[in-house]
Coordinates of C-alpha atoms in Angstrom, one line a residue:
Chain A
M1 CA -170.8 -106.0 -16.8
N2 CA -173.5 -104.7 -14.5
E3 CA -174.7 -108.1 -13.3
D4 CA -177.7 -106.7 -11.5
L5 CA -178.9 -104.8 -14.5
Y6 CA -178.3 -107.9 -16.7
N7 CA -180.2 -110.2 -14.4
Y8 CA -182.9 -107.6 -13.9
I9 CA -183.5 -107.4 -17.7
L10 CA -183.6 -111.2 -18.0
G11 CA -186.2 -111.4 -15.2
I12 CA -188.5 -109.0 -17.1
A13 CA -187.9 -110.5 -20.5
D14 CA -188.4 -114.1 -19.5
N15 CA -192.0 -113.4 -18.7
S16 CA -192.6 -112.2 -22.2
L17 CA -190.6 -115.0 -23.8
I18 CA -192.3 -117.8 -21.9
L19 CA -195.8 -116.4 -22.3
G20 CA -195.1 -115.7 -26.0
Q21 CA -194.0 -119.3 -26.4
R22 CA -197.1 -120.6 -24.7
L23 CA -199.4 -118.6 -27.0
G24 CA -197.4 -119.6 -30.0
E25 CA -198.3 -123.3 -29.3
L26 CA -202.0 -122.4 -29.9
C27 CA -201.7 -121.1 -33.4
G28 CA -204.4 -122.6 -35.6
H29 CA -206.1 -124.3 -32.8
G30 CA -208.2 -121.5 -31.3
P31 CA -212.0 -121.4 -31.0
S32 CA -212.4 -119.0 -33.9
L33 CA -210.3 -117.4 -36.6
E34 CA -210.5 -114.0 -34.8
T35 CA -209.1 -115.4 -31.6
D36 CA -206.4 -117.2 -33.5
I37 CA -205.3 -114.0 -35.1
A38 CA -205.4 -112.1 -31.8
G39 CA -203.5 -114.8 -29.9
T40 CA -200.8 -115.0 -32.6
N41 CA -200.6 -111.2 -32.5
I42 CA -200.1 -111.1 -28.8
S43 CA -197.5 -113.8 -29.0
L44 CA -195.7 -111.8 -31.7
D45 CA -195.7 -108.6 -29.5
L46 CA -194.3 -110.5 -26.6
I47 CA -191.5 -112.1 -28.7
G48 CA -190.8 -108.7 -30.1
Q49 CA -190.4 -107.3 -26.6
T50 CA -188.2 -110.2 -25.6
R51 CA -185.9 -109.5 -28.5
S52 CA -185.5 -105.8 -27.5
Y53 CA -184.7 -106.8 -23.9
F54 CA -182.3 -109.6 -24.8
Q55 CA -180.5 -107.5 -27.5
Y56 CA -179.9 -104.9 -24.8
A57 CA -178.7 -107.6 -22.3
A58 CA -176.4 -109.1 -24.9
K59 CA -174.9 -105.6 -25.5
L60 CA -174.4 -105.1 -21.8
A61 CA -172.7 -108.5 -21.5
G62 CA -170.1 -107.2 -23.9
D63 CA -168.9 -110.6 -25.0
D64 CA -170.0 -112.5 -28.1
R65 CA -173.3 -113.7 -26.7
T66 CA -176.4 -113.0 -28.7
E67 CA -180.2 -112.6 -28.0
D68 CA -180.5 -116.3 -29.1
D69 CA -177.9 -117.5 -26.7
I70 CA -179.8 -115.9 -23.9
A71 CA -183.2 -117.1 -25.1
F72 CA -182.3 -120.7 -25.9
L73 CA -179.2 -121.8 -24.1
R74 CA -179.8 -121.4 -20.4
L75 CA -180.6 -124.1 -17.9
E76 CA -184.1 -124.3 -16.6
K77 CA -183.1 -122.9 -13.2
Q78 CA -181.6 -119.9 -15.0
Y79 CA -184.9 -118.7 -16.4
T80 CA -186.6 -116.4 -13.9
N81 CA -190.1 -115.9 -15.3
V82 CA -193.0 -116.1 -12.9
L83 CA -194.8 -119.5 -12.6
L84 CA -198.0 -118.0 -13.9
V85 CA -196.8 -117.5 -17.5
E86 CA -195.5 -121.1 -17.9
Q87 CA -198.9 -122.7 -17.0
P88 CA -200.3 -124.8 -19.9
N89 CA -203.1 -124.0 -22.4
T90 CA -205.5 -126.3 -20.6
H91 CA -208.5 -124.7 -22.4
F92 CA -209.4 -121.3 -23.7
G93 CA -210.6 -120.2 -20.2
Y94 CA -207.1 -120.9 -18.8
V95 CA -205.5 -119.1 -21.7
M96 CA -207.5 -116.0 -21.1
A97 CA -207.3 -116.1 -17.3
R98 CA -203.5 -116.5 -17.5
Q99 CA -203.3 -113.7 -20.0
Y100 CA -205.5 -111.3 -18.0
L101 CA -203.8 -112.0 -14.7
F102 CA -200.5 -111.2 -16.3
D103 CA -201.6 -108.3 -18.5
V104 CA -202.9 -106.3 -15.6
F105 CA -199.5 -106.7 -13.9
H106 CA -197.6 -106.1 -17.1
L107 CA -199.3 -102.8 -17.9
L108 CA -198.8 -101.5 -14.4
F109 CA -195.2 -102.6 -14.5
L110 CA -194.4 -101.0 -17.9
K111 CA -196.1 -97.7 -16.9
E112 CA -193.6 -97.5 -14.0
L113 CA -190.7 -98.8 -16.0
Q114 CA -191.1 -96.0 -18.6
G115 CA -189.9 -93.6 -15.9
S116 CA -186.7 -95.7 -15.4
K117 CA -183.4 -93.8 -15.3
D118 CA -182.1 -96.4 -17.9
E119 CA -183.1 -94.9 -21.2
T120 CA -183.2 -98.1 -23.1
L121 CA -185.5 -99.8 -20.6
A122 CA -187.7 -96.7 -20.5
A123 CA -187.9 -96.7 -24.4
I124 CA -188.8 -100.5 -24.5
A125 CA -191.4 -99.9 -21.8
K126 CA -193.0 -97.0 -23.7
K127 CA -193.3 -99.1 -26.8
G128 CA -194.7 -102.0 -24.9
I129 CA -197.4 -100.0 -23.2
K130 CA -199.3 -99.6 -26.4
E131 CA -199.2 -103.3 -27.1
V132 CA -200.0 -104.4 -23.6
S133 CA -202.9 -102.0 -23.3
Y134 CA -204.4 -103.9 -26.2
H135 CA -203.6 -107.3 -24.7
K136 CA -205.3 -106.3 -21.5
R137 CA -208.4 -105.1 -23.3
F138 CA -208.6 -108.3 -25.3
S139 CA -208.2 -110.7 -22.3
G140 CA -210.4 -108.5 -20.1
D141 CA -213.2 -108.5 -22.6
W142 CA -213.0 -112.3 -22.8
I143 CA -213.1 -112.7 -19.1
K144 CA -216.3 -110.7 -19.2
R145 CA -217.8 -112.7 -22.1
L146 CA -217.0 -116.0 -20.5
G147 CA -217.9 -115.0 -17.0
D148 CA -221.3 -113.5 -18.0
G149 CA -221.9 -115.7 -21.1
T150 CA -223.4 -119.2 -20.5
E151 CA -223.5 -121.4 -17.4
E152 CA -220.8 -123.6 -18.8
S153 CA -218.5 -120.7 -19.7
H154 CA -219.0 -119.2 -16.3
A155 CA -218.0 -122.4 -14.6
K156 CA -215.0 -122.9 -16.8
I157 CA -213.5 -119.4 -16.5
Q158 CA -214.1 -119.4 -12.7
E159 CA -212.3 -122.7 -12.5
A160 CA -209.4 -121.2 -14.4
I161 CA -209.2 -118.1 -12.3
D162 CA -209.4 -120.2 -9.1
D163 CA -206.6 -122.5 -10.3
L164 CA -204.3 -119.8 -11.5
W165 CA -204.9 -117.4 -8.6
T166 CA -202.2 -119.2 -6.6
Y167 CA -199.5 -117.8 -9.0
T168 CA -200.5 -114.2 -8.7
D169 CA -198.8 -113.2 -5.5
E170 CA -195.3 -114.1 -7.0
L171 CA -195.7 -111.2 -9.4
F172 CA -195.0 -108.8 -6.5
D173 CA -191.9 -110.6 -5.1
S174 CA -188.7 -108.7 -5.2
T175 CA -185.5 -110.4 -6.3
A176 CA -182.0 -109.4 -5.3
A177 CA -181.5 -107.7 -8.7
D178 CA -184.9 -106.0 -8.3
A179 CA -183.9 -104.5 -5.0
V180 CA -180.6 -103.1 -6.3
M181 CA -182.2 -101.7 -9.5
T182 CA -185.0 -100.1 -7.6
A183 CA -182.6 -98.4 -5.3
Q184 CA -180.8 -97.0 -8.3
G185 CA -184.0 -95.6 -9.9
I186 CA -183.7 -98.1 -12.8
G187 CA -186.1 -100.8 -11.6
V188 CA -189.7 -100.9 -10.5
D189 CA -190.7 -101.6 -6.9
V190 CA -193.2 -104.3 -7.8
S191 CA -194.5 -104.6 -4.2
K192 CA -196.1 -101.2 -4.6
L193 CA -198.2 -102.4 -7.5
K194 CA -199.9 -105.1 -5.5
D195 CA -202.9 -103.2 -4.1
T196 CA -203.8 -101.6 -7.4
Y197 CA -203.5 -104.9 -9.2
Y198 CA -205.8 -106.8 -6.9
K199 CA -208.3 -104.0 -6.9
E200 CA -208.4 -103.8 -10.7
V201 CA -208.6 -107.6 -11.1
S202 CA -211.4 -108.1 -8.5
D203 CA -213.4 -105.2 -10.0
L204 CA -213.3 -106.8 -13.4
L205 CA -214.1 -110.2 -12.0
E206 CA -217.1 -108.7 -10.3
E207 CA -218.2 -107.1 -13.5
A208 CA -217.8 -110.5 -15.1
T209 CA -220.1 -112.0 -12.4
L210 CA -217.1 -114.0 -11.1
A211 CA -215.9 -114.5 -7.6
T212 CA -212.5 -113.2 -6.6
P213 CA -210.7 -116.2 -4.9
E214 CA -210.2 -115.8 -1.2
S215 CA -207.4 -118.3 -0.8
K216 CA -204.4 -116.8 0.9
Y217 CA -202.1 -119.7 -0.1
F218 CA -199.8 -118.8 -2.9
T219 CA -197.2 -120.7 -5.0
R220 CA -194.0 -119.1 -5.9
G221 CA -190.6 -120.1 -7.2
G222 CA -190.2 -119.1 -10.9
K223 CA -188.4 -115.8 -10.1
K224 CA -185.8 -117.8 -8.2
G225 CA -185.5 -120.4 -10.9
T226 CA -187.6 -123.1 -9.4
H227 CA -190.3 -123.9 -11.9
S228 CA -193.4 -126.1 -12.3
E229 CA -193.2 -129.5 -13.9
H230 CA -194.5 -127.9 -17.2
M231 CA -191.4 -125.8 -17.7
G232 CA -189.1 -128.7 -18.8
Y233 CA -191.4 -129.6 -21.7
L234 CA -191.8 -126.0 -22.7
L235 CA -188.0 -125.6 -22.8
S236 CA -187.5 -128.8 -24.8
D237 CA -189.6 -127.4 -27.6
L238 CA -188.1 -123.9 -27.3
Q239 CA -184.5 -125.1 -27.2
Y240 CA -184.8 -128.1 -29.5
M241 CA -183.0 -126.6 -32.5
Q242 CA -180.3 -124.7 -30.7
R243 CA -179.5 -127.8 -28.6
T244 CA -179.6 -130.3 -31.5
Y245 CA -177.6 -128.1 -33.8
P246 CA -175.3 -126.0 -31.7
N247 CA -173.3 -123.0 -33.0
M248 CA -175.2 -122.5 -36.3
N249 CA -176.8 -119.6 -38.0
W250 CA -180.4 -119.7 -38.9
Chain B
M1 CA -238.5 -114.8 -65.2
S2 CA -239.0 -116.3 -68.6
E3 CA -236.3 -118.3 -70.3
K4 CA -235.8 -115.5 -72.8
E5 CA -235.3 -112.9 -70.1
V6 CA -232.7 -115.1 -68.3
K7 CA -230.9 -115.6 -71.6
N8 CA -230.9 -111.9 -72.2
L9 CA -229.5 -111.2 -68.7
E10 CA -226.8 -113.9 -69.3
E11 CA -225.7 -112.2 -72.5
I12 CA -225.5 -108.8 -70.8
F13 CA -223.5 -110.4 -68.0
E14 CA -221.0 -112.2 -70.3
A15 CA -220.6 -109.0 -72.2
R16 CA -219.7 -107.1 -69.0
I17 CA -217.1 -109.7 -68.2
A18 CA -215.7 -109.5 -71.7
R19 CA -215.3 -105.7 -71.3
D20 CA -213.3 -106.4 -68.0
E21 CA -216.0 -104.9 -65.8
K22 CA -216.2 -106.1 -62.3
I23 CA -219.2 -108.1 -61.1
E24 CA -220.3 -106.9 -57.6
P25 CA -222.3 -108.8 -55.0
K26 CA -225.6 -107.1 -55.7
D27 CA -225.4 -107.5 -59.5
W28 CA -227.4 -110.2 -61.2
M29 CA -225.3 -113.3 -61.9
P30 CA -226.0 -116.8 -63.3
E31 CA -226.4 -119.4 -60.6
K32 CA -223.5 -121.3 -62.0
Y33 CA -221.2 -118.3 -61.6
R34 CA -222.2 -117.9 -58.0
K35 CA -221.7 -121.6 -57.2
T36 CA -218.4 -121.8 -59.0
H37 CA -217.1 -118.7 -57.1
I38 CA -218.3 -120.0 -53.7
R39 CA -216.5 -123.3 -54.5
Q40 CA -213.2 -121.6 -55.6
I41 CA -213.1 -118.8 -53.0
S42 CA -214.0 -121.1 -50.1
Q43 CA -211.5 -123.7 -51.2
H44 CA -208.9 -120.9 -51.2
A45 CA -210.0 -119.7 -47.7
H46 CA -209.9 -123.3 -46.4
S47 CA -206.4 -123.7 -47.8
E48 CA -205.2 -120.7 -45.8
I49 CA -206.7 -122.0 -42.6
V50 CA -205.5 -125.6 -43.0
G51 CA -202.2 -124.2 -44.2
M52 CA -201.7 -122.6 -40.8
L53 CA -201.3 -126.1 -39.2
P54 CA -198.1 -127.4 -40.9
E55 CA -196.3 -124.1 -40.3
G56 CA -197.8 -123.6 -36.9
N57 CA -196.2 -126.9 -36.1
W58 CA -192.8 -125.2 -36.0
I59 CA -193.6 -122.0 -34.1
S60 CA -192.6 -123.4 -30.7
R61 CA -189.4 -124.9 -32.1
A62 CA -188.2 -122.1 -34.4
P63 CA -184.4 -121.9 -34.2
S64 CA -184.0 -118.2 -33.4
L65 CA -186.2 -115.4 -32.0
R66 CA -186.1 -113.6 -35.3
R67 CA -187.4 -116.7 -37.1
K68 CA -190.0 -117.3 -34.4
A69 CA -191.3 -113.8 -34.9
A70 CA -191.3 -114.0 -38.7
L71 CA -193.1 -117.4 -38.6
L72 CA -195.7 -116.1 -36.2
A73 CA -196.3 -113.1 -38.5
K74 CA -196.5 -115.4 -41.5
V75 CA -199.1 -117.7 -40.0
Q76 CA -201.0 -114.7 -38.7
D77 CA -201.0 -113.4 -42.3
E78 CA -202.5 -116.7 -43.4
A79 CA -205.3 -116.4 -40.9
G80 CA -205.9 -112.9 -42.2
H81 CA -206.1 -114.2 -45.7
G82 CA -208.6 -116.7 -44.6
L83 CA -210.6 -114.0 -42.9
Y84 CA -211.0 -111.8 -45.9
L85 CA -211.5 -114.7 -48.3
Y86 CA -214.3 -116.0 -46.2
S87 CA -215.8 -112.5 -46.1
A88 CA -215.5 -112.3 -49.9
C89 CA -217.3 -115.6 -50.1
E90 CA -220.0 -114.5 -47.8
T91 CA -221.0 -111.8 -50.2
L92 CA -222.2 -114.6 -52.5
G93 CA -224.9 -115.5 -49.9
I94 CA -223.4 -118.2 -47.8
S95 CA -222.3 -118.0 -44.1
R96 CA -218.9 -118.7 -42.7
N97 CA -220.4 -121.4 -40.5
E98 CA -221.9 -123.2 -43.6
L99 CA -218.5 -123.0 -45.2
Y100 CA -216.8 -124.5 -42.1
E101 CA -219.4 -127.3 -42.2
Q102 CA -218.4 -128.1 -45.7
L103 CA -214.8 -128.2 -44.8
H104 CA -215.3 -130.3 -41.7
S105 CA -217.6 -132.8 -43.5
G106 CA -215.1 -133.3 -46.3
K107 CA -217.4 -131.8 -48.9
A108 CA -215.2 -128.8 -49.6
K109 CA -211.6 -129.3 -50.6
Y110 CA -208.4 -127.4 -49.6
S111 CA -205.0 -127.4 -51.2
S112 CA -203.6 -130.9 -51.0
I113 CA -200.1 -129.7 -50.4
F114 CA -201.0 -129.1 -46.7
N115 CA -201.5 -132.9 -46.3
Y116 CA -197.8 -133.3 -46.3
P117 CA -195.9 -133.2 -43.0
T118 CA -193.4 -130.6 -41.9
V119 CA -190.7 -132.7 -40.3
T120 CA -187.7 -130.3 -40.2
W121 CA -187.1 -126.6 -39.9
A122 CA -186.0 -126.6 -43.6
D123 CA -189.7 -127.3 -44.4
M124 CA -190.5 -123.8 -43.3
G125 CA -188.1 -122.6 -46.0
A126 CA -189.3 -125.0 -48.6
I127 CA -192.9 -124.1 -48.0
G128 CA -192.2 -120.4 -48.4
W129 CA -190.0 -120.8 -51.4
L130 CA -191.9 -123.5 -53.3
V131 CA -195.5 -123.7 -52.0
D132 CA -196.0 -119.9 -51.7
G133 CA -194.1 -119.6 -55.0
A134 CA -196.5 -121.9 -56.8
A135 CA -199.4 -120.2 -55.0
I136 CA -198.4 -116.8 -56.3
I137 CA -198.3 -118.1 -59.9
N138 CA -201.8 -119.4 -59.4
Q139 CA -203.0 -116.3 -57.7
V140 CA -201.5 -113.2 -59.4
P141 CA -203.9 -113.5 -62.4
L142 CA -206.8 -113.5 -59.9
C143 CA -206.1 -109.9 -59.0
N144 CA -207.9 -109.2 -62.3
T145 CA -210.6 -111.8 -62.0
S146 CA -214.2 -110.8 -62.8
Y147 CA -215.7 -111.0 -59.3
G148 CA -214.9 -107.7 -57.5
P149 CA -214.6 -108.8 -53.8
Y150 CA -212.4 -111.7 -54.8
A151 CA -210.2 -109.6 -57.0
R152 CA -209.7 -107.0 -54.3
A153 CA -208.9 -109.6 -51.6
M154 CA -206.4 -111.2 -53.9
V155 CA -204.4 -107.9 -54.4
R156 CA -203.6 -107.9 -50.7
V157 CA -203.1 -111.7 -50.5
C158 CA -200.6 -111.6 -53.4
K159 CA -198.5 -108.8 -51.8
E160 CA -198.1 -110.7 -48.6
E161 CA -197.5 -114.0 -50.4
S162 CA -194.7 -112.6 -52.4
F163 CA -193.1 -111.4 -49.1
H164 CA -193.5 -114.9 -47.7
Q165 CA -191.9 -116.4 -50.7
R166 CA -188.8 -114.2 -50.4
Q167 CA -188.7 -115.1 -46.7
G168 CA -188.8 -118.8 -47.5
F169 CA -186.0 -118.5 -50.0
E170 CA -184.0 -116.6 -47.4
I171 CA -184.4 -119.4 -44.9
M172 CA -183.2 -121.9 -47.6
L173 CA -180.3 -119.6 -48.5
K174 CA -179.2 -119.4 -44.9
L175 CA -179.3 -123.2 -44.6
C176 CA -177.4 -123.6 -47.8
N177 CA -174.6 -121.3 -46.7
G178 CA -174.5 -123.0 -43.3
S179 CA -173.1 -126.3 -42.1
S180 CA -173.2 -129.6 -44.0
E181 CA -176.1 -130.7 -41.7
Q182 CA -178.0 -127.6 -42.6
K183 CA -177.4 -128.0 -46.3
E184 CA -178.5 -131.6 -46.1
M185 CA -181.7 -130.5 -44.3
A186 CA -182.4 -128.1 -47.1
Q187 CA -181.8 -130.7 -49.8
D188 CA -184.0 -133.2 -48.0
A189 CA -186.8 -130.6 -47.8
L190 CA -186.5 -129.8 -51.5
N191 CA -186.7 -133.6 -52.3
R192 CA -189.9 -133.9 -50.4
W193 CA -191.6 -130.7 -51.5
W194 CA -190.7 -130.5 -55.1
W195 CA -193.2 -132.9 -56.6
P196 CA -196.1 -132.0 -54.4
S197 CA -195.4 -128.3 -55.4
L198 CA -195.7 -129.2 -59.1
M199 CA -199.0 -131.0 -58.3
M200 CA -200.3 -127.8 -56.6
L201 CA -200.8 -126.3 -60.1
G202 CA -203.5 -128.9 -60.6
P203 CA -204.1 -131.9 -62.9
T204 CA -202.9 -131.8 -66.5
D205 CA -205.1 -129.8 -68.9
A206 CA -206.5 -133.0 -70.4
E207 CA -207.8 -134.0 -66.9
S208 CA -208.9 -130.6 -65.7
V209 CA -212.7 -130.3 -65.6
H210 CA -213.1 -126.6 -64.8
T211 CA -210.7 -124.9 -67.1
E212 CA -212.8 -123.8 -70.0
Q213 CA -215.6 -122.1 -68.0
S214 CA -213.1 -120.6 -65.6
M215 CA -211.1 -119.0 -68.4
K216 CA -214.2 -117.3 -69.6
W217 CA -214.9 -115.8 -66.2
K218 CA -211.3 -114.8 -65.7
L219 CA -211.0 -117.1 -62.8
K220 CA -208.2 -118.5 -64.8
R221 CA -205.9 -116.9 -67.3
K222 CA -203.6 -119.7 -68.1
T223 CA -204.0 -123.5 -68.1
N224 CA -202.6 -125.7 -65.4
D225 CA -199.8 -127.0 -67.6
E226 CA -198.8 -123.5 -68.7
L227 CA -198.7 -122.4 -65.0
R228 CA -196.6 -125.4 -64.1
Q229 CA -194.1 -124.8 -66.8
Q230 CA -193.8 -121.1 -65.6
F231 CA -193.2 -122.3 -62.1
I232 CA -190.5 -124.8 -63.1
D233 CA -188.7 -122.2 -65.4
Q234 CA -188.8 -119.7 -62.6
T235 CA -187.7 -122.1 -59.8
V236 CA -184.9 -124.1 -61.4
P237 CA -182.4 -121.1 -61.5
Q238 CA -183.3 -120.3 -57.9
A239 CA -182.3 -123.9 -56.9
D240 CA -179.0 -123.3 -58.8
I241 CA -178.4 -120.2 -56.7
L242 CA -179.0 -122.3 -53.5
G243 CA -176.7 -125.0 -54.8
L244 CA -179.5 -127.6 -54.5
T245 CA -180.4 -130.4 -56.8
I246 CA -184.0 -130.6 -58.1
P247 CA -185.0 -134.3 -57.5
D248 CA -185.8 -135.0 -61.2
P249 CA -183.3 -136.8 -63.3
N250 CA -185.2 -135.9 -66.5
L251 CA -185.1 -132.1 -65.8
K252 CA -183.2 -130.6 -68.8
W253 CA -183.1 -127.2 -70.5
N254 CA -184.7 -127.3 -73.9
E255 CA -183.1 -124.7 -76.3
E256 CA -186.0 -125.1 -78.8
T257 CA -188.9 -124.3 -76.4
G258 CA -186.8 -122.0 -74.2
S259 CA -188.1 -124.0 -71.2
Y260 CA -187.2 -126.9 -69.0
D261 CA -188.4 -130.4 -69.9
F262 CA -189.3 -132.3 -66.8
G263 CA -190.1 -135.9 -65.7
E264 CA -193.4 -137.6 -65.2
I265 CA -195.5 -136.5 -62.3
D266 CA -196.9 -139.3 -60.1
W267 CA -200.5 -138.5 -60.6
D268 CA -201.5 -141.6 -58.7
E269 CA -200.0 -140.0 -55.6
F270 CA -201.8 -136.7 -56.5
W271 CA -205.2 -138.4 -56.6
Q272 CA -204.5 -140.5 -53.5
V273 CA -203.9 -137.3 -51.5
V274 CA -206.9 -135.4 -53.1
K275 CA -209.1 -138.3 -52.2
G276 CA -208.1 -138.0 -48.5
H277 CA -205.4 -140.6 -48.2
G278 CA -202.3 -138.5 -48.0
P279 CA -199.9 -138.6 -45.0
C280 CA -201.7 -135.9 -43.0
N281 CA -205.2 -135.6 -44.4
K282 CA -206.8 -137.2 -41.3
K283 CA -204.6 -135.3 -38.9
R284 CA -205.3 -131.9 -40.5
M285 CA -209.1 -132.5 -40.4
K286 CA -208.9 -133.9 -36.8
D287 CA -207.1 -130.7 -35.8
R288 CA -209.5 -128.4 -37.5
V289 CA -212.6 -130.2 -36.4
G290 CA -211.2 -130.6 -32.9
A291 CA -210.4 -126.9 -32.5
W292 CA -213.9 -126.0 -33.7
E293 CA -215.6 -128.5 -31.4
R294 CA -213.4 -127.6 -28.4
G295 CA -214.2 -123.9 -29.1
A296 CA -218.0 -124.3 -29.2
W297 CA -218.5 -123.3 -25.6
V298 CA -216.4 -120.2 -26.2
R299 CA -218.4 -119.1 -29.2
D300 CA -221.7 -119.8 -27.4
A301 CA -220.5 -117.7 -24.5
A302 CA -219.7 -114.8 -26.8
M303 CA -223.1 -115.0 -28.4
A304 CA -224.9 -115.2 -25.1
Y305 CA -222.9 -112.2 -23.7
A306 CA -223.6 -110.1 -26.8
E307 CA -227.3 -110.8 -26.5
K308 CA -227.3 -109.9 -22.8
T309 CA -225.4 -106.7 -23.5
E310 CA -227.8 -105.8 -26.3
K311 CA -230.8 -106.3 -24.1
K312 CA -229.2 -104.2 -21.3
K313 CA -228.6 -101.4 -23.8
L314 CA -232.2 -101.5 -25.0
K315 CA -233.5 -101.5 -21.4
E316 CA -231.4 -98.5 -20.6
A317 CA -232.6 -96.7 -23.7
I318 CA -236.2 -97.3 -22.7

């Protein structure tokens, strides 16, 4: 098995899985029926993408492992999603800020990945671009509404942006698998997306009458398997059935 | 309008319904027709929205990615049903906010079945198979009901519900073909959901207050007891396929009637839940009201932003 490719795919897919899981927790608890529908829809897209990636990874592994083994039966430190996506649904401002800060990266990333020499990854990316363009439009519109809405909403979304900002820089860290895959023309050199990302985000924040945080202190670790305290709880929900009833079909 | 003129209009109206013509929002309608439809359509919409909660409870713990995606899609469908049922209801001259208020204050009802807890994964199967199964029996005749917007909404709702029902049955089938623990989980879910599902078809005909008028307006085509019998006759053979036992010692095939005889339904339990004292009534309302209150600042922001944007556009136009 091509270990680097396998790990590379898991790194991409874990972001979708964990963010999809977080959004799924909100179903039925949103501020309006329309936002509930949209949130569920985004979660569904992300879980769909996760499945495509994991099915491909399982095939590469060449043994009897399945997409579900990969999704549900790893140890916490074996998940390599960025810290940003595992942050909790503190309030709707946090949900939208987390979403937007990830969506901008996600779209830039997929646009590059569609040029991958690996045809399967390129195809998954191509399909994902349509979905993620919508996600970004949705979350970006909400940042604007909340930023330029009422005094209260402005304060709340600014607070969320400020709190989550610390997790943005990790998006551009390159893992060992990233480096190998990029050299082979399969992976994306994420460090090159950084300037475009921060420019786009700060432009939108400005339009939303929000301040772009100036802090230069960033928190990282997820990509190396060192997660925040929230992750264990997220995984106990995610893995509950597979851990309690091992080796069964559902 | 004189009494005679109103009577005249009522006669024309009833004749239109008798001819199977659709009544549309701008048509004249008796006040009682309007009120009855607001009550029924909103009750239906509320049921969809509250119904998202017991199933939403298992999204984060679904046992496989395929099941997680299917459950997300299902709950999303329910939200969609809520959306177009609320829209259908709004055509009768009431706003969605007013309808929410009625739900949150307890004035409006929703289907009592959602006041039961979802405690295992098998409940996702049982809800699809039994609850959606009973809902379809209730709802298919509504595709031909007299009020146009409701009838059209129901065509779409029924298509999706029938997909949900098959999906639920498939969850049960997988469990029943699985390990002994899975089969036990399936049987336990059937034991808990069977009687509440029978209650979903409403009180017995003798107790039902709305039946006669609703029949006339095609809001109802069969009585509650007829629908219940249809549900039982349809579901028992499905339980046989699954290899599960219906939790009713008095359930027996009756050659003469060509139907199943069944045991006494615990109507005390039914009324207890309807009156707000079921296992989850308080939790469901707390969740709904909580989501609404926590979301107030978000909705306010959206309104304020829309107004600002509108003003800006106007200014630019000038």
